[in-house]
Amino acid sequence: MKLFTSVHDVPSIKQFVNDALALKANPYAHQGLGKNKTLGLVFMNPSLRTRLSTQKAALNLGMNVMVMNLDKEGWALETQDGVVMNGSTVEHIREAAAVMGQYCDILGLRSFPKLNNREEDYNEDFFTKFVKYCAIPVVSLESATRHPLQSFADIITIHETWDSLKVGANVKPKVVLAWAPHVKALPQAVPNSFAEWMCKAQAEGMIDFTVAQPEGYELSENFTPGAEITYNLEEALAGADYVYVKNWSSYKEYGKVLTYPDGWMMNNEKLKITNNAKVMHCLPVRRDLELSSEILDGPNSLVIHEAGNRLWSAQAVLKAMLEEL
Ligand code: CP
């Protein structure tokens, strides 16, 4: 594997999940694979889980790791071509990415969308240029439109906790992506990515997938092929086995927080409609705004288990990249 930016980089979800679970069962089996190899992690935005889990994954494989908060610790970057750099930018992405490519064998990059211009964000301009100019394998630590390490950890978590899947039975879990309230405009990267992975998992016969959101918050159709889409949360929750709670800003009215009807926060009352569903969230989560404390602190929450699996999704991806160096 040379690039990991979406589910399209993964031939078979089932196989990749099994690879990750083998690493979870035996984390240090491939310590020699990363010997004398260096992973560089480049952050343009904050992170807790991605930063720590990806470092730990690399250490488990015997790699060296360097981390740079490029937005704060690097020179102000110019990303546009053909500009005279007589303003505030100091270094062009062409040189910055190329230099980092000289020091590392694999790079990870986190770069959020600006949420001002949909076309610019959905073109993944920054990410694409970084990949081109560093000229070494790159793993996405969350881009403008996707968060594939998170989504991979999410499907690992569903697979692990769904007994029927574990024993190969034909009963598929109903997985619901449920929009939740927030006070800020958040990217669509996590829900886009989750939907994309779930739609592929649905196509592989692993799950049934539904997305519920208020009007105006529909995701781009490119990320939801084959998904059931509804504006009715209660209808979506009926019989759900997994509820993935997440806020996102509007794709249609790009980056805006729109008004929405009451009742979109997941709580124990709504849990009663489900099939005693497990509740997931990528974290960080705003308690009692996005998701109730009673759920987060209760037996149905998978959020810590899910965050733990970030380690195995990262380790499976790094292992696949190291094997092709
Ligand atoms: N879920 C997730 O990516 O967490 P961080 O932003 O803390 O890395």
Tab-separated table of C-alpha atoms and ligand atoms in Angstrom:
chain	number	residue	atom	x	y	z
A	1	MET	CA	0.000	0.000	0.000
A	2	LYS	CA	1.391	3.396	-1.038
A	3	LEU	CA	-1.509	5.632	-0.057
A	4	PHE	CA	-4.275	5.382	2.532
A	5	THR	CA	-6.858	8.121	2.147
A	6	SER	CA	-10.168	6.258	1.801
A	7	VAL	CA	-11.900	2.890	1.712
A	8	HIS	CA	-11.060	2.782	-2.009
A	9	ASP	CA	-7.453	1.988	-1.012
A	10	VAL	CA	-8.649	-1.255	0.625
A	11	PRO	CA	-9.413	-4.270	-1.632
A	12	SER	CA	-11.493	-6.140	0.998
A	13	ILE	CA	-12.800	-4.707	4.274
A	14	LYS	CA	-13.255	-8.190	5.749
A	15	GLN	CA	-9.637	-9.126	5.016
A	16	PHE	CA	-8.302	-5.821	6.356
A	17	VAL	CA	-10.372	-6.159	9.550
A	18	ASN	CA	-8.966	-9.651	10.047
A	19	ASP	CA	-5.413	-8.300	9.550
A	20	ALA	CA	-6.040	-5.649	12.226
A	21	LEU	CA	-7.486	-8.188	14.663
A	22	ALA	CA	-4.450	-10.444	14.146
A	23	LEU	CA	-2.263	-7.478	15.158
A	24	LYS	CA	-4.477	-6.837	18.175
A	25	ALA	CA	-3.957	-10.467	19.231
A	26	ASN	CA	-0.197	-10.263	18.675
A	27	PRO	CA	0.941	-6.592	18.627
A	28	TYR	CA	4.700	-7.184	18.538
A	29	ALA	CA	4.838	-9.979	15.940
A	30	HIS	CA	6.263	-7.642	13.266
A	31	GLN	CA	8.789	-5.598	15.288
A	32	GLY	CA	11.486	-6.252	12.677
A	33	LEU	CA	9.403	-4.825	9.818
A	34	GLY	CA	9.859	-1.201	10.862
A	35	LYS	CA	13.504	-1.413	11.938
A	36	ASN	CA	15.415	1.664	10.702
A	37	LYS	CA	12.244	3.092	9.145
A	38	THR	CA	10.866	6.483	10.150
A	39	LEU	CA	7.268	7.657	10.327
A	40	GLY	CA	6.675	11.418	10.237
A	41	LEU	CA	3.347	12.654	11.588
A	42	VAL	CA	2.380	16.124	10.377
A	43	PHE	CA	-0.494	17.946	12.059
A	44	MET	CA	-2.140	21.097	10.747
A	45	ASN	CA	-4.871	20.721	13.433
A	46	PRO	CA	-5.240	19.391	17.006
A	47	SER	CA	-5.444	15.689	17.838
A	48	LEU	CA	-5.381	13.338	20.822
A	49	ARG	CA	-6.359	9.873	19.558
A	50	THR	CA	-4.849	10.014	16.074
A	51	ARG	CA	-1.549	11.366	17.334
A	52	LEU	CA	-1.082	8.820	20.132
A	53	SER	CA	-2.543	5.729	18.460
A	54	THR	CA	-0.535	6.194	15.258
A	55	GLN	CA	2.696	6.747	17.220
A	56	LYS	CA	2.038	3.638	19.301
A	57	ALA	CA	1.196	1.622	16.172
A	58	ALA	CA	4.521	2.629	14.598
A	59	LEU	CA	6.448	1.761	17.789
A	60	ASN	CA	4.765	-1.665	17.875
A	61	LEU	CA	6.174	-2.251	14.375
A	62	GLY	CA	9.670	-1.168	15.444
A	63	MET	CA	9.600	2.201	13.611
A	64	ASN	CA	11.067	5.528	14.702
A	65	VAL	CA	8.502	8.348	14.905
A	66	MET	CA	8.777	12.119	14.488
A	67	VAL	CA	5.816	14.424	15.101
A	68	MET	CA	5.488	17.984	13.851
A	69	ASN	CA	2.673	20.440	14.530
A	70	LEU	CA	3.308	22.168	11.244
A	71	ASP	CA	0.601	24.813	11.741
A	72	LYS	CA	2.306	26.088	14.916
A	73	GLU	CA	5.933	24.982	14.688
A	74	GLY	CA	6.658	25.227	10.965
A	75	TRP	CA	7.044	28.194	8.639
A	76	ALA	CA	3.808	29.695	7.331
A	77	LEU	CA	3.046	27.616	4.224
A	78	GLU	CA	2.143	28.806	0.739
A	79	THR	CA	0.028	26.286	-1.158
A	80	GLN	CA	-0.846	28.204	-4.334
A	81	ASP	CA	1.367	28.063	-7.407
A	82	GLY	CA	2.399	31.137	-9.350
A	83	VAL	CA	2.204	33.599	-6.465
A	84	VAL	CA	4.942	36.036	-5.567
A	85	MET	CA	5.554	35.220	-1.908
A	86	ASN	CA	5.818	38.774	-0.679
A	87	GLY	CA	3.104	38.365	1.991
A	88	SER	CA	2.891	36.349	5.205
A	89	THR	CA	3.759	32.894	3.792
A	90	VAL	CA	7.414	31.907	4.185
A	91	GLU	CA	7.794	28.433	2.665
A	92	HIS	CA	6.057	26.733	-0.272
A	93	ILE	CA	4.432	23.321	0.170
A	94	ARG	CA	6.568	22.132	-2.769
A	95	GLU	CA	9.765	22.461	-0.707
A	96	ALA	CA	8.288	21.725	2.739
A	97	ALA	CA	6.694	18.394	1.717
A	98	ALA	CA	9.699	17.397	-0.410
A	99	VAL	CA	12.092	17.997	2.505
A	100	MET	CA	9.956	15.944	4.904
A	101	GLY	CA	9.988	13.184	2.300
A	102	GLN	CA	13.791	13.146	2.580
A	103	TYR	CA	13.719	12.457	6.327
A	104	CYS	CA	10.932	9.872	6.490
A	105	ASP	CA	9.906	6.570	4.908
A	106	ILE	CA	6.165	7.111	5.495
A	107	LEU	CA	4.310	10.339	6.289
A	108	GLY	CA	0.959	10.880	8.022
A	109	LEU	CA	-0.937	14.117	7.458
A	110	ARG	CA	-3.867	15.778	9.215
A	111	SER	CA	-5.387	18.720	7.421
A	112	PHE	CA	-8.974	19.871	8.111
A	113	PRO	CA	-11.174	21.770	5.637
A	114	LYS	CA	-11.571	25.536	5.958
A	115	LEU	CA	-15.363	25.189	5.364
A	116	ASN	CA	-15.458	28.385	3.280
A	117	ASN	CA	-15.322	26.997	-0.243
A	118	ARG	CA	-16.841	23.560	-0.932
A	119	GLU	CA	-15.057	23.010	-4.218
A	120	GLU	CA	-11.667	23.828	-2.730
A	121	ASP	CA	-12.200	21.543	0.274
A	122	TYR	CA	-13.658	18.654	-1.737
A	123	ASN	CA	-10.777	18.890	-4.236
A	124	GLU	CA	-8.448	18.023	-1.319
A	125	ASP	CA	-5.999	20.564	-2.712
A	126	PHE	CA	-3.620	20.683	0.296
A	127	PHE	CA	-3.585	16.926	0.806
A	128	THR	CA	-3.066	16.135	-2.868
A	129	LYS	CA	-0.172	18.569	-3.181
A	130	PHE	CA	1.455	17.210	-0.028
A	131	VAL	CA	1.234	13.634	-1.380
A	132	LYS	CA	2.655	14.707	-4.737
A	133	TYR	CA	5.604	16.706	-3.428
A	134	CYS	CA	6.699	14.466	-0.517
A	135	ALA	CA	6.997	11.555	-2.997
A	136	ILE	CA	6.766	8.824	-0.334
A	137	PRO	CA	3.804	6.768	1.008
A	138	VAL	CA	1.213	8.853	2.892
A	139	VAL	CA	-1.462	7.869	5.388
A	140	SER	CA	-4.364	10.241	6.000
A	141	LEU	CA	-4.731	11.270	9.640
A	142	GLU	CA	-7.963	13.065	8.546
A	143	SER	CA	-8.262	15.192	5.449
A	144	ALA	CA	-10.836	17.784	4.384
A	145	THR	CA	-13.354	15.120	3.342
A	146	ARG	CA	-12.436	11.826	5.045
A	147	HIS	CA	-11.057	10.212	8.226
A	148	PRO	CA	-10.211	6.672	7.070
A	149	LEU	CA	-8.218	5.479	10.132
A	150	GLN	CA	-11.257	6.353	12.266
A	151	SER	CA	-13.692	4.574	9.946
A	152	PHE	CA	-11.476	1.505	9.783
A	153	ALA	CA	-11.389	1.407	13.613
A	154	ASP	CA	-15.189	1.793	13.591
A	155	ILE	CA	-15.773	-1.240	11.350
A	156	ILE	CA	-13.247	-3.245	13.410
A	157	THR	CA	-15.299	-2.357	16.505
A	158	ILE	CA	-18.600	-3.351	14.908
A	159	HIS	CA	-17.130	-6.607	13.626
A	160	GLU	CA	-15.624	-7.465	17.010
A	161	THR	CA	-18.775	-6.775	18.995
A	162	TRP	CA	-21.304	-8.341	16.641
A	163	ASP	CA	-21.473	-11.971	17.719
A	164	SER	CA	-23.289	-13.177	14.654
A	165	LEU	CA	-20.596	-11.828	12.376
A	166	LYS	CA	-17.936	-13.406	14.548
A	167	VAL	CA	-19.449	-16.846	14.116
A	168	GLY	CA	-20.235	-16.194	10.462
A	169	ALA	CA	-24.028	-16.240	10.846
A	170	ASN	CA	-26.212	-14.530	8.272
A	171	VAL	CA	-27.763	-11.979	10.633
A	172	LYS	CA	-26.472	-8.544	9.685
A	173	PRO	CA	-26.448	-5.672	12.183
A	174	LYS	CA	-28.437	-2.542	11.392
A	175	VAL	CA	-25.999	0.378	11.630
A	176	VAL	CA	-27.353	3.933	11.841
A	177	LEU	CA	-25.353	7.119	11.363
A	178	ALA	CA	-27.297	9.715	13.374
A	179	TRP	CA	-26.686	13.462	13.082
A	180	ALA	CA	-26.401	15.217	16.460
A	181	PRO	CA	-26.468	18.876	17.552
A	182	HIS	CA	-23.367	21.015	18.058
A	183	VAL	CA	-22.617	24.694	18.585
A	184	LYS	CA	-19.820	24.902	16.018
A	185	ALA	CA	-19.581	24.169	12.303
A	186	LEU	CA	-17.790	20.821	12.060
A	187	PRO	CA	-16.379	19.152	8.914
A	188	GLN	CA	-18.205	16.336	7.100
A	189	ALA	CA	-15.004	14.233	7.073
A	190	VAL	CA	-15.970	11.736	9.790
A	191	PRO	CA	-19.549	11.110	8.597
A	192	ASN	CA	-18.500	11.050	4.914
A	193	SER	CA	-15.832	8.505	5.701
A	194	PHE	CA	-18.009	6.409	8.027
A	195	ALA	CA	-20.754	6.339	5.386
A	196	GLU	CA	-18.301	5.376	2.665
A	197	TRP	CA	-16.875	2.476	4.713
A	198	MET	CA	-20.348	1.327	5.802
A	199	CYS	CA	-21.649	1.407	2.224
A	200	LYS	CA	-18.744	-0.787	1.132
A	201	ALA	CA	-19.307	-3.081	4.158
A	202	GLN	CA	-22.988	-3.256	3.124
A	203	ALA	CA	-21.929	-4.172	-0.410
A	204	GLU	CA	-19.690	-6.913	1.082
A	205	GLY	CA	-22.771	-8.253	2.936
A	206	MET	CA	-21.542	-7.315	6.404
A	207	ILE	CA	-24.196	-4.784	7.580
A	208	ASP	CA	-27.349	-2.814	6.701
A	209	PHE	CA	-26.786	0.932	6.739
A	210	THR	CA	-29.048	3.942	7.367
A	211	VAL	CA	-28.242	7.654	7.652
A	212	ALA	CA	-30.558	9.981	9.613
A	213	GLN	CA	-30.191	13.760	9.520
A	214	PRO	CA	-32.399	16.865	9.612
A	215	GLU	CA	-33.282	18.498	6.283
A	216	GLY	CA	-30.391	20.540	4.942
A	217	TYR	CA	-27.744	18.272	6.489
A	218	GLU	CA	-27.684	15.622	3.723
A	219	LEU	CA	-24.177	14.356	2.963
A	220	SER	CA	-22.833	14.341	-0.575
A	221	GLU	CA	-24.419	11.405	-2.435
A	222	ASN	CA	-20.921	10.308	-3.459
A	223	PHE	CA	-20.398	8.984	0.079
A	224	THR	CA	-23.733	7.196	0.585
A	225	PRO	CA	-24.301	4.790	-2.352
A	226	GLY	CA	-26.877	2.174	-1.326
A	227	ALA	CA	-27.591	3.711	2.102
A	228	GLU	CA	-31.121	4.216	3.412
A	229	ILE	CA	-31.486	7.985	4.017
A	230	THR	CA	-34.133	9.495	6.286
A	231	TYR	CA	-35.078	12.762	8.037
A	232	ASN	CA	-36.859	10.752	10.755
A	233	LEU	CA	-34.515	9.778	13.620
A	234	GLU	CA	-37.058	7.559	15.407
A	235	GLU	CA	-37.766	5.635	12.195
A	236	ALA	CA	-34.006	5.104	11.693
A	237	LEU	CA	-33.449	3.999	15.291
A	238	ALA	CA	-36.170	1.318	15.188
A	239	GLY	CA	-34.352	-2.024	15.400
A	240	ALA	CA	-30.886	-0.438	15.221
A	241	ASP	CA	-27.984	-2.525	16.555
A	242	TYR	CA	-25.380	0.248	16.315
A	243	VAL	CA	-25.937	4.011	16.448
A	244	TYR	CA	-23.007	6.140	15.329
A	245	VAL	CA	-23.588	9.633	16.677
A	246	LYS	CA	-21.893	12.596	14.995
A	247	ASN	CA	-22.468	16.230	14.216
A	248	TRP	CA	-21.591	17.766	10.872
A	249	SER	CA	-22.221	21.094	9.204
A	250	SER	CA	-24.311	21.434	6.064
A	251	TYR	CA	-22.889	20.187	2.765
A	252	LYS	CA	-25.629	21.888	0.716
A	253	GLU	CA	-25.298	25.290	2.406
A	254	TYR	CA	-21.639	24.606	2.751
A	255	GLY	CA	-20.143	24.834	6.226
A	256	LYS	CA	-23.257	26.400	7.776
A	257	VAL	CA	-24.992	25.484	11.044
A	258	LEU	CA	-28.699	25.400	10.081
A	259	THR	CA	-31.717	25.417	12.346
A	260	TYR	CA	-33.077	21.930	13.116
A	261	PRO	CA	-36.032	20.443	15.012
A	262	ASP	CA	-35.655	19.451	18.694
A	263	GLY	CA	-34.929	15.875	19.648
A	264	TRP	CA	-31.751	15.015	17.746
A	265	MET	CA	-29.554	14.297	20.810
A	266	MET	CA	-29.212	10.556	21.464
A	267	ASN	CA	-30.253	9.603	25.014
A	268	ASN	CA	-31.606	6.617	26.978
A	269	GLU	CA	-35.195	7.414	25.956
A	270	LYS	CA	-34.235	7.076	22.293
A	271	LEU	CA	-32.164	3.975	23.040
A	272	LYS	CA	-35.454	2.227	23.941
A	273	ILE	CA	-36.512	2.416	20.274
A	274	THR	CA	-33.407	0.466	19.223
A	275	ASN	CA	-32.447	-3.175	19.525
A	276	ASN	CA	-30.493	-2.319	22.702
A	277	ALA	CA	-28.028	-0.635	20.332
A	278	LYS	CA	-24.373	-0.052	21.011
A	279	VAL	CA	-23.573	3.645	20.695
A	280	MET	CA	-20.451	4.931	18.965
A	281	HIS	CA	-18.771	8.317	18.552
A	282	CYS	CA	-15.305	9.108	17.202
A	283	LEU	CA	-14.522	11.527	20.091
A	284	PRO	CA	-13.972	14.219	21.191
A	285	VAL	CA	-17.637	14.504	22.172
A	286	ARG	CA	-19.539	17.377	23.795
A	287	ARG	CA	-21.473	15.745	26.638
A	288	ASP	CA	-25.208	16.420	26.840
A	289	LEU	CA	-25.097	18.418	23.621
A	290	GLU	CA	-24.184	15.733	21.051
A	291	LEU	CA	-24.673	12.679	23.248
A	292	SER	CA	-26.090	12.247	26.760
A	293	SER	CA	-23.820	11.507	29.722
A	294	GLU	CA	-26.164	8.655	30.683
A	295	ILE	CA	-25.275	6.897	27.431
A	296	LEU	CA	-21.568	7.763	27.550
A	297	ASP	CA	-21.286	6.423	31.108
A	298	GLY	CA	-23.617	3.482	30.536
A	299	PRO	CA	-23.268	-0.103	29.286
A	300	ASN	CA	-24.251	0.665	25.675
A	301	SER	CA	-21.359	3.015	24.986
A	302	LEU	CA	-18.543	1.702	22.782
A	303	VAL	CA	-16.621	4.977	22.574
A	304	ILE	CA	-13.558	3.899	24.576
A	305	HIS	CA	-13.379	0.470	22.908
A	306	GLU	CA	-13.650	2.247	19.550
A	307	ALA	CA	-10.857	4.706	20.419
A	308	GLY	CA	-8.724	1.746	21.550
A	309	ASN	CA	-9.153	0.174	18.127
A	310	ARG	CA	-7.584	3.237	16.504
A	311	LEU	CA	-4.273	1.592	17.403
A	312	TRP	CA	-5.030	-1.543	15.362
A	313	SER	CA	-6.380	0.308	12.348
A	314	ALA	CA	-3.205	2.419	12.237
A	315	GLN	CA	-0.955	-0.594	12.771
A	316	ALA	CA	-2.629	-2.570	9.957
A	317	VAL	CA	-2.195	0.350	7.540
A	318	LEU	CA	1.446	0.998	8.502
A	319	LYS	CA	2.238	-2.712	8.227
A	320	ALA	CA	0.724	-2.833	4.723
A	321	MET	CA	2.849	0.181	3.751
A	322	LEU	CA	6.067	-1.163	5.281
A	323	GLU	CA	5.605	-4.441	3.393
A	324	GLU	CA	5.795	-2.508	0.098
A	325	LEU	CA	8.729	-0.213	0.888
B	1	CP	N1	-11.271	10.758	16.641
B	1	CP	C1	-10.146	11.469	16.440
B	1	CP	O1	-9.600	11.538	15.331
B	1	CP	O2	-9.645	12.048	17.560
B	1	CP	P1	-8.492	13.148	17.561
B	1	CP	O3	-9.025	14.325	16.757
B	1	CP	O4	-8.272	13.478	19.000
B	1	CP	O5	-7.269	12.587	16.911
